[in-house]
């Protein structure tokens, strides 16, 4: 080999090593099912801005709110992220659970009692296991955020015992576990995308729905259409900040570190807002009352009645989630309680 050719090769190699950013896209698309208002949307904007700033513009993320990237079909979000139609997503575990079955863990009826248990699982071995599963399916998870414990709202009456739900038409996400839960409770569940659900509330096409207080019910003013709310902690909806694997691999080590650090920081910020006033003194509930809502908080014994009614759903879906994942979550929770 001639010396000139050798030095040319060395130079090309050196170039490849020193410029890992040559394959970066000029813009990265980020999917979010909700609009820019409220903790979820605001966290997406904050993440995009901080990442742009901290990478000196190398990673330029554009948030696409209100499900624009998946044309309304929220349970397709994971597939679109995996295929690279979206590069990033701040997604609900519910919306991804139709593709990634173990994520139904968070929708198992009355499984998680409080935020400490949720943190023990997402921050524990189970959270890592779930991220490994996502990675095998083409998505790298870099942070856990929160939509929240899902509360039940309706326009007809207070819900205190399972019988109160009888015959009520309840909008749920298009994820089959929710159909099973509400059927077991005697209600009439209908699955509907979020973008169709909001007009359906306005037109009273449905009697009720279920969503977290701070992240959805308040920003979307659900109290204007459905004045009864029951706080029952029947399902939790963590969010995952995920990146398409090919995109992740294209980023330099330094930028990956920036992404992870920023995700942790912004997701912690978001979680505080998602939970604000929903622990201890439950101040967020006074806000709902000031908006004319009639608030019911289930006691532990009332909650048990609902839990009993949905026991067959728990059994069926434990198998679908995977017994090992459910066991692992139980272990993480027990560890936290010690
Ligand atoms: O559709 C819903 O209910 C929402 C916004 O909470 C989710 O994306 C799961």
Tab-separated table of C-alpha atoms and ligand atoms in Angstrom:
chain	number	residue	atom	x	y	z
A	1	UNK	CA	0.000	0.000	0.000
A	2	UNK	CA	1.390	3.392	-0.885
A	3	UNK	CA	2.150	5.816	1.905
A	4	UNK	CA	-0.229	8.371	0.513
A	5	UNK	CA	-3.051	5.826	0.455
A	6	UNK	CA	-2.234	4.764	4.038
A	7	UNK	CA	-2.322	8.282	5.366
A	8	UNK	CA	-5.544	8.895	3.485
A	9	UNK	CA	-7.089	5.865	5.198
A	10	UNK	CA	-5.890	7.033	8.588
A	11	UNK	CA	-7.321	10.481	7.930
A	12	UNK	CA	-10.716	9.057	6.931
A	13	UNK	CA	-10.787	6.869	10.042
A	14	UNK	CA	-9.858	9.770	12.253
A	15	UNK	CA	-12.630	11.792	10.708
A	16	UNK	CA	-15.185	9.085	11.333
A	17	UNK	CA	-14.088	8.810	14.948
A	18	UNK	CA	-14.078	12.488	15.700
A	19	UNK	CA	-17.325	13.435	13.965
A	20	UNK	CA	-19.946	11.047	15.294
A	21	UNK	CA	-22.530	13.710	14.678
A	22	UNK	CA	-22.326	13.478	10.915
A	23	UNK	CA	-25.434	11.278	10.895
A	24	UNK	CA	-27.576	13.519	13.104
A	25	UNK	CA	-30.901	14.634	11.690
A	26	UNK	CA	-31.644	18.321	11.429
A	27	UNK	CA	-34.812	17.757	13.443
A	28	UNK	CA	-36.244	14.973	15.625
A	29	UNK	CA	-39.977	14.398	15.951
A	30	UNK	CA	-41.462	13.805	19.371
A	31	UNK	CA	-44.941	12.342	19.859
A	32	UNK	CA	-47.308	13.385	22.665
A	33	UNK	CA	-50.982	12.343	22.867
A	34	UNK	CA	-52.155	15.410	24.800
A	35	UNK	CA	-51.883	19.128	24.080
A	36	UNK	CA	-49.107	21.491	25.283
A	37	UNK	CA	-50.993	22.570	28.464
A	38	UNK	CA	-50.572	20.705	31.749
A	39	UNK	CA	-47.610	18.806	33.230
A	40	UNK	CA	-47.360	16.212	30.423
A	41	UNK	CA	-47.223	18.650	27.503
A	42	UNK	CA	-45.131	21.166	29.420
A	43	UNK	CA	-42.577	18.478	30.253
A	44	UNK	CA	-42.242	17.615	26.563
A	45	UNK	CA	-41.530	21.257	25.685
A	46	UNK	CA	-39.111	21.618	28.594
A	47	UNK	CA	-37.222	18.460	27.590
A	48	UNK	CA	-36.926	19.574	23.951
A	49	UNK	CA	-35.684	23.041	24.959
A	50	UNK	CA	-33.144	21.796	27.501
A	51	UNK	CA	-31.773	19.143	25.151
A	52	UNK	CA	-31.364	21.679	22.327
A	53	UNK	CA	-29.554	24.033	24.680
A	54	UNK	CA	-27.343	21.401	26.291
A	55	UNK	CA	-26.300	19.814	22.995
A	56	UNK	CA	-25.624	23.217	21.393
A	57	UNK	CA	-28.393	22.519	18.889
A	58	UNK	CA	-27.083	19.098	17.804
A	59	UNK	CA	-30.314	17.454	18.972
A	60	UNK	CA	-33.202	19.583	17.861
A	61	UNK	CA	-36.497	18.038	19.000
A	62	UNK	CA	-39.879	19.235	17.768
A	63	UNK	CA	-42.849	18.149	19.898
A	64	UNK	CA	-45.962	17.082	17.961
A	65	UNK	CA	-48.866	17.489	20.372
A	66	UNK	CA	-52.399	16.088	20.416
A	67	UNK	CA	-51.453	12.877	18.648
A	68	UNK	CA	-50.580	14.579	15.346
A	69	UNK	CA	-48.031	11.914	14.432
A	70	UNK	CA	-50.396	8.978	14.853
A	71	UNK	CA	-53.458	10.629	13.305
A	72	UNK	CA	-55.586	10.053	16.371
A	73	UNK	CA	-54.840	6.390	16.928
A	74	UNK	CA	-53.064	6.522	20.264
A	75	UNK	CA	-52.456	2.778	20.657
A	76	UNK	CA	-50.262	2.955	17.515
A	77	UNK	CA	-47.746	5.278	19.128
A	78	UNK	CA	-45.271	2.572	20.112
A	79	UNK	CA	-45.236	1.123	16.572
A	80	UNK	CA	-44.603	4.540	15.078
A	81	UNK	CA	-41.757	5.156	17.504
A	82	UNK	CA	-40.225	1.787	16.761
A	83	UNK	CA	-40.451	2.438	13.007
A	84	UNK	CA	-38.946	5.892	13.367
A	85	UNK	CA	-42.040	7.827	12.247
A	86	UNK	CA	-41.494	9.432	15.642
A	87	UNK	CA	-37.913	9.674	16.954
A	88	UNK	CA	-38.950	10.438	20.525
A	89	UNK	CA	-42.177	9.992	22.466
A	90	UNK	CA	-43.322	10.937	25.914
A	91	UNK	CA	-45.892	8.170	25.955
A	92	UNK	CA	-48.437	6.648	28.275
A	93	UNK	CA	-47.764	3.057	29.319
A	94	UNK	CA	-51.467	2.399	28.598
A	95	UNK	CA	-51.109	3.469	24.995
A	96	UNK	CA	-48.048	1.252	24.537
A	97	UNK	CA	-49.531	-1.706	26.427
A	98	UNK	CA	-51.434	-3.064	23.418
A	99	UNK	CA	-48.031	-3.819	21.820
A	100	UNK	CA	-45.915	-4.350	24.959
A	101	UNK	CA	-48.152	-6.598	27.062
A	102	UNK	CA	-46.095	-6.427	30.303
A	103	UNK	CA	-46.925	-2.706	30.497
A	104	UNK	CA	-50.467	-3.743	31.436
A	105	UNK	CA	-48.919	-4.233	34.886
A	106	UNK	CA	-49.852	-0.622	35.662
A	107	UNK	CA	-53.492	-1.184	34.665
A	108	UNK	CA	-54.029	-4.271	36.825
A	109	UNK	CA	-57.136	-3.274	38.785
A	110	UNK	CA	-56.404	-1.923	42.297
A	111	UNK	CA	-52.851	-3.293	42.279
A	112	UNK	CA	-50.972	-0.082	43.187
A	113	UNK	CA	-52.178	1.694	46.326
A	114	UNK	CA	-49.979	4.787	46.418
A	115	UNK	CA	-47.143	6.680	44.732
A	116	UNK	CA	-44.484	5.068	46.928
A	117	UNK	CA	-45.411	1.688	45.487
A	118	UNK	CA	-45.326	3.066	41.954
A	119	UNK	CA	-41.865	4.580	42.513
A	120	UNK	CA	-40.621	1.329	44.036
A	121	UNK	CA	-41.595	-0.503	40.850
A	122	UNK	CA	-40.549	1.980	38.156
A	123	UNK	CA	-37.352	2.811	40.043
A	124	UNK	CA	-36.673	-0.800	41.010
A	125	UNK	CA	-35.760	-4.035	39.261
A	126	UNK	CA	-39.135	-4.207	37.508
A	127	UNK	CA	-38.631	-0.828	35.844
A	128	UNK	CA	-35.270	-2.035	34.498
A	129	UNK	CA	-36.843	-5.264	33.248
A	130	UNK	CA	-39.549	-3.324	31.435
A	131	UNK	CA	-36.949	-1.074	29.805
A	132	UNK	CA	-35.033	-4.172	28.639
A	133	UNK	CA	-38.239	-5.472	27.040
A	134	UNK	CA	-38.789	-2.153	25.267
A	135	UNK	CA	-35.212	-2.153	24.011
A	136	UNK	CA	-35.619	-5.583	22.486
A	137	UNK	CA	-38.641	-4.160	20.664
A	138	UNK	CA	-36.676	-1.222	19.273
A	139	UNK	CA	-37.217	1.571	21.797
A	140	UNK	CA	-34.778	2.898	24.400
A	141	UNK	CA	-36.494	4.148	27.564
A	142	UNK	CA	-34.603	6.952	29.317
A	143	UNK	CA	-37.051	8.163	31.966
A	144	UNK	CA	-40.254	7.507	33.878
A	145	UNK	CA	-42.809	10.292	34.209
A	146	UNK	CA	-46.432	10.201	35.190
A	147	UNK	CA	-49.928	10.780	33.915
A	148	UNK	CA	-51.179	9.654	37.324
A	149	UNK	CA	-53.646	7.548	39.235
A	150	UNK	CA	-56.771	7.480	37.125
A	151	UNK	CA	-59.909	8.956	38.696
A	152	UNK	CA	-63.450	8.245	37.523
A	153	UNK	CA	-65.699	11.100	36.382
A	154	UNK	CA	-69.307	11.030	35.184
A	155	UNK	CA	-72.318	13.247	34.580
A	156	UNK	CA	-74.947	11.096	36.323
A	157	UNK	CA	-74.258	10.319	39.981
A	158	UNK	CA	-71.662	9.769	42.692
A	159	UNK	CA	-69.906	6.398	42.430
A	160	UNK	CA	-69.296	4.843	45.862
A	161	UNK	CA	-70.037	1.156	45.365
A	162	UNK	CA	-69.744	-1.016	42.239
A	163	UNK	CA	-73.502	-0.994	41.727
A	164	UNK	CA	-73.420	2.777	41.166
A	165	UNK	CA	-71.588	2.133	37.893
A	166	UNK	CA	-74.299	-0.104	36.520
A	167	UNK	CA	-75.189	0.691	32.912
A	168	UNK	CA	-73.076	3.861	32.721
A	169	UNK	CA	-71.421	4.422	29.355
A	170	UNK	CA	-67.757	5.005	30.152
A	171	UNK	CA	-65.144	6.107	27.632
A	172	UNK	CA	-61.913	4.108	27.978
A	173	UNK	CA	-58.673	3.925	25.966
A	174	UNK	CA	-58.626	1.253	23.233
A	175	UNK	CA	-56.773	-1.186	25.433
A	176	UNK	CA	-58.685	-4.405	26.191
A	177	UNK	CA	-57.934	-4.577	29.935
A	178	UNK	CA	-60.126	-1.500	30.477
A	179	UNK	CA	-63.052	-3.101	28.670
A	180	UNK	CA	-62.666	-6.115	30.978
A	181	UNK	CA	-62.464	-3.983	34.134
A	182	UNK	CA	-65.534	-1.856	33.412
A	183	UNK	CA	-67.590	-4.823	32.227
A	184	UNK	CA	-66.726	-6.643	35.454
A	185	UNK	CA	-68.047	-3.602	37.321
A	186	UNK	CA	-71.333	-3.653	35.391
A	187	UNK	CA	-70.647	-0.545	33.301
A	188	UNK	CA	-70.831	-0.193	29.539
A	189	UNK	CA	-67.274	0.704	28.403
A	190	UNK	CA	-66.619	2.162	24.964
A	191	UNK	CA	-63.101	2.613	23.657
A	192	UNK	CA	-62.353	5.906	22.011
A	193	UNK	CA	-59.238	7.856	21.114
A	194	UNK	CA	-58.521	10.869	23.251
A	195	UNK	CA	-58.969	13.247	20.302
A	196	UNK	CA	-62.542	11.937	19.833
A	197	UNK	CA	-63.232	11.628	23.545
A	198	UNK	CA	-63.140	15.341	24.366
A	199	UNK	CA	-65.879	16.262	21.826
A	200	UNK	CA	-67.817	13.179	23.000
A	201	UNK	CA	-67.844	14.583	26.569
A	202	UNK	CA	-69.111	17.899	25.290
A	203	UNK	CA	-71.909	16.241	23.322
A	204	UNK	CA	-72.717	13.846	26.197
A	205	UNK	CA	-72.223	10.837	23.937
A	206	UNK	CA	-70.779	9.089	27.001
A	207	UNK	CA	-71.719	9.339	30.693
A	208	UNK	CA	-68.231	9.105	32.089
A	209	UNK	CA	-64.499	8.588	31.649
A	210	UNK	CA	-61.421	7.969	33.742
A	211	UNK	CA	-58.246	10.058	33.789
A	212	UNK	CA	-55.739	11.608	36.184
A	213	UNK	CA	-56.696	14.842	37.973
A	214	UNK	CA	-53.752	17.205	37.408
A	215	UNK	CA	-52.556	16.018	34.034
A	216	UNK	CA	-55.861	15.576	32.190
A	217	UNK	CA	-59.042	16.419	34.148
A	218	UNK	CA	-57.924	19.948	35.111
A	219	UNK	CA	-56.174	21.023	31.849
A	220	UNK	CA	-59.076	19.672	29.760
A	221	UNK	CA	-61.716	21.054	32.203
A	222	UNK	CA	-63.557	17.732	32.301
A	223	UNK	CA	-65.514	19.163	35.276
A	224	UNK	CA	-67.494	21.283	32.814
A	225	UNK	CA	-69.125	18.139	31.436
A	226	UNK	CA	-68.921	15.535	34.206
A	227	UNK	CA	-69.325	16.955	37.727
A	228	UNK	CA	-68.989	13.694	39.709
A	229	UNK	CA	-65.523	12.381	40.493
A	230	UNK	CA	-64.366	9.321	42.414
A	231	UNK	CA	-60.785	9.021	43.631
A	232	UNK	CA	-60.214	5.274	43.783
A	233	UNK	CA	-56.618	4.608	42.664
A	234	UNK	CA	-57.755	1.755	40.444
A	235	UNK	CA	-54.954	2.092	37.889
A	236	UNK	CA	-51.786	4.133	37.561
A	237	UNK	CA	-50.496	5.490	34.275
A	238	UNK	CA	-46.745	6.100	34.242
A	239	UNK	CA	-45.244	7.847	31.229
A	240	UNK	CA	-42.088	6.713	29.480
A	241	UNK	CA	-39.680	8.965	27.673
A	242	UNK	CA	-38.589	6.721	24.819
A	243	UNK	CA	-36.279	7.056	21.816
A	244	UNK	CA	-36.180	5.057	18.612
A	245	UNK	CA	-33.218	2.657	18.942
A	246	UNK	CA	-31.559	3.590	15.640
A	247	UNK	CA	-31.654	7.257	16.643
A	248	UNK	CA	-30.219	6.392	20.064
A	249	UNK	CA	-27.344	4.503	18.460
A	250	UNK	CA	-26.548	7.427	16.206
A	251	UNK	CA	-25.968	9.734	19.187
A	252	UNK	CA	-22.512	10.225	20.684
A	253	UNK	CA	-21.797	8.995	24.217
A	254	UNK	CA	-21.722	12.553	25.434
A	255	UNK	CA	-25.121	13.328	23.937
A	256	UNK	CA	-26.625	10.131	25.327
A	257	UNK	CA	-25.483	11.213	28.773
A	258	UNK	CA	-27.072	14.622	28.246
A	259	UNK	CA	-30.328	12.978	27.125
A	260	UNK	CA	-30.454	10.674	30.153
A	261	UNK	CA	-29.618	13.378	32.645
A	262	UNK	CA	-32.149	15.774	31.139
A	263	UNK	CA	-34.837	13.075	31.030
A	264	UNK	CA	-34.350	12.326	34.727
A	265	UNK	CA	-34.455	15.986	35.669
A	266	UNK	CA	-37.530	16.830	33.570
A	267	UNK	CA	-39.434	13.680	34.538
A	268	UNK	CA	-38.869	14.425	38.244
A	269	UNK	CA	-40.148	17.947	37.637
A	270	UNK	CA	-43.179	16.560	35.786
A	271	UNK	CA	-43.992	13.971	38.462
A	272	UNK	CA	-44.080	16.622	41.188
A	273	UNK	CA	-46.686	18.506	39.137
A	274	UNK	CA	-48.690	15.384	38.314
A	275	UNK	CA	-48.921	14.561	42.044
A	276	UNK	CA	-49.301	18.069	43.394
A	277	UNK	CA	-52.167	18.277	45.902
A	278	UNK	CA	-53.095	14.624	45.490
A	279	UNK	CA	-51.298	13.353	48.583
A	280	UNK	CA	-51.770	14.188	52.254
A	281	UNK	CA	-54.089	17.201	52.448
A	282	UNK	CA	-55.368	16.507	48.909
A	283	UNK	CA	-55.506	20.217	48.043
A	284	UNK	CA	-56.178	19.498	44.372
A	285	UNK	CA	-59.601	18.231	45.442
A	286	UNK	CA	-60.597	21.632	46.852
A	287	UNK	CA	-59.813	23.083	43.457
A	288	UNK	CA	-62.159	20.554	41.842
A	289	UNK	CA	-64.849	21.420	44.405
A	290	UNK	CA	-64.429	25.109	43.580
A	291	UNK	CA	-65.181	24.135	39.991
A	292	UNK	CA	-68.469	22.560	41.091
A	293	UNK	CA	-67.332	18.955	41.296
A	294	UNK	CA	-68.835	16.523	43.783
A	295	UNK	CA	-65.829	14.612	45.069
A	296	UNK	CA	-65.925	11.050	46.444
A	297	UNK	CA	-62.755	9.554	47.892
A	298	UNK	CA	-63.158	5.819	48.410
A	299	UNK	CA	-62.302	4.441	51.816
A	300	UNK	CA	-60.134	1.338	51.932
A	301	UNK	CA	-63.178	-0.864	52.610
A	302	UNK	CA	-65.128	0.664	49.700
A	303	UNK	CA	-62.110	0.122	47.490
A	304	UNK	CA	-62.071	-3.521	48.512
A	305	UNK	CA	-65.564	-4.045	47.076
A	306	UNK	CA	-64.367	-2.872	43.677
A	307	UNK	CA	-61.244	-4.974	44.000
A	308	UNK	CA	-63.282	-8.086	44.704
A	309	UNK	CA	-65.519	-7.475	41.688
A	310	UNK	CA	-62.494	-7.189	39.414
A	311	UNK	CA	-60.604	-10.180	40.839
A	312	UNK	CA	-61.243	-12.316	37.700
A	313	UNK	CA	-59.757	-9.518	35.557
A	314	UNK	CA	-56.695	-9.481	37.806
A	315	UNK	CA	-56.291	-13.217	37.347
A	316	UNK	CA	-56.699	-13.143	33.569
A	317	UNK	CA	-54.378	-10.168	33.073
A	318	UNK	CA	-51.657	-11.371	35.441
A	319	UNK	CA	-51.056	-14.131	32.898
A	320	UNK	CA	-51.003	-11.683	29.997
A	321	UNK	CA	-48.614	-9.299	31.794
A	322	UNK	CA	-46.430	-12.264	32.762
A	323	UNK	CA	-46.375	-13.813	36.215
A	324	UNK	CA	-42.663	-13.049	36.539
A	325	UNK	CA	-43.260	-9.318	36.020
A	326	UNK	CA	-46.130	-9.222	38.530
A	327	UNK	CA	-43.998	-11.128	41.073
A	328	UNK	CA	-41.089	-8.805	40.463
A	329	UNK	CA	-43.363	-5.788	41.089
A	330	UNK	CA	-44.656	-7.357	44.302
A	331	UNK	CA	-41.069	-7.837	45.444
A	332	UNK	CA	-40.126	-4.228	44.684
A	333	UNK	CA	-43.189	-3.056	46.637
A	334	UNK	CA	-42.443	-5.314	49.615
A	335	UNK	CA	-38.843	-4.073	49.709
A	336	UNK	CA	-40.025	-0.473	49.857
A	337	UNK	CA	-42.411	-1.211	52.719
A	338	UNK	CA	-39.731	-2.727	54.910
B	1	LIG	O1	-56.497	8.757	26.414
B	1	LIG	C1	-56.346	8.958	27.623
B	1	LIG	O2	-57.224	8.734	28.447
B	1	LIG	C2	-54.999	9.456	28.113
B	1	LIG	C3	-54.798	10.870	27.607
B	1	LIG	O3	-54.967	9.445	29.486
B	1	LIG	C4	-53.959	8.545	27.585
B	1	LIG	O4	-53.272	8.833	26.652
B	1	LIG	C5	-53.822	7.230	28.209
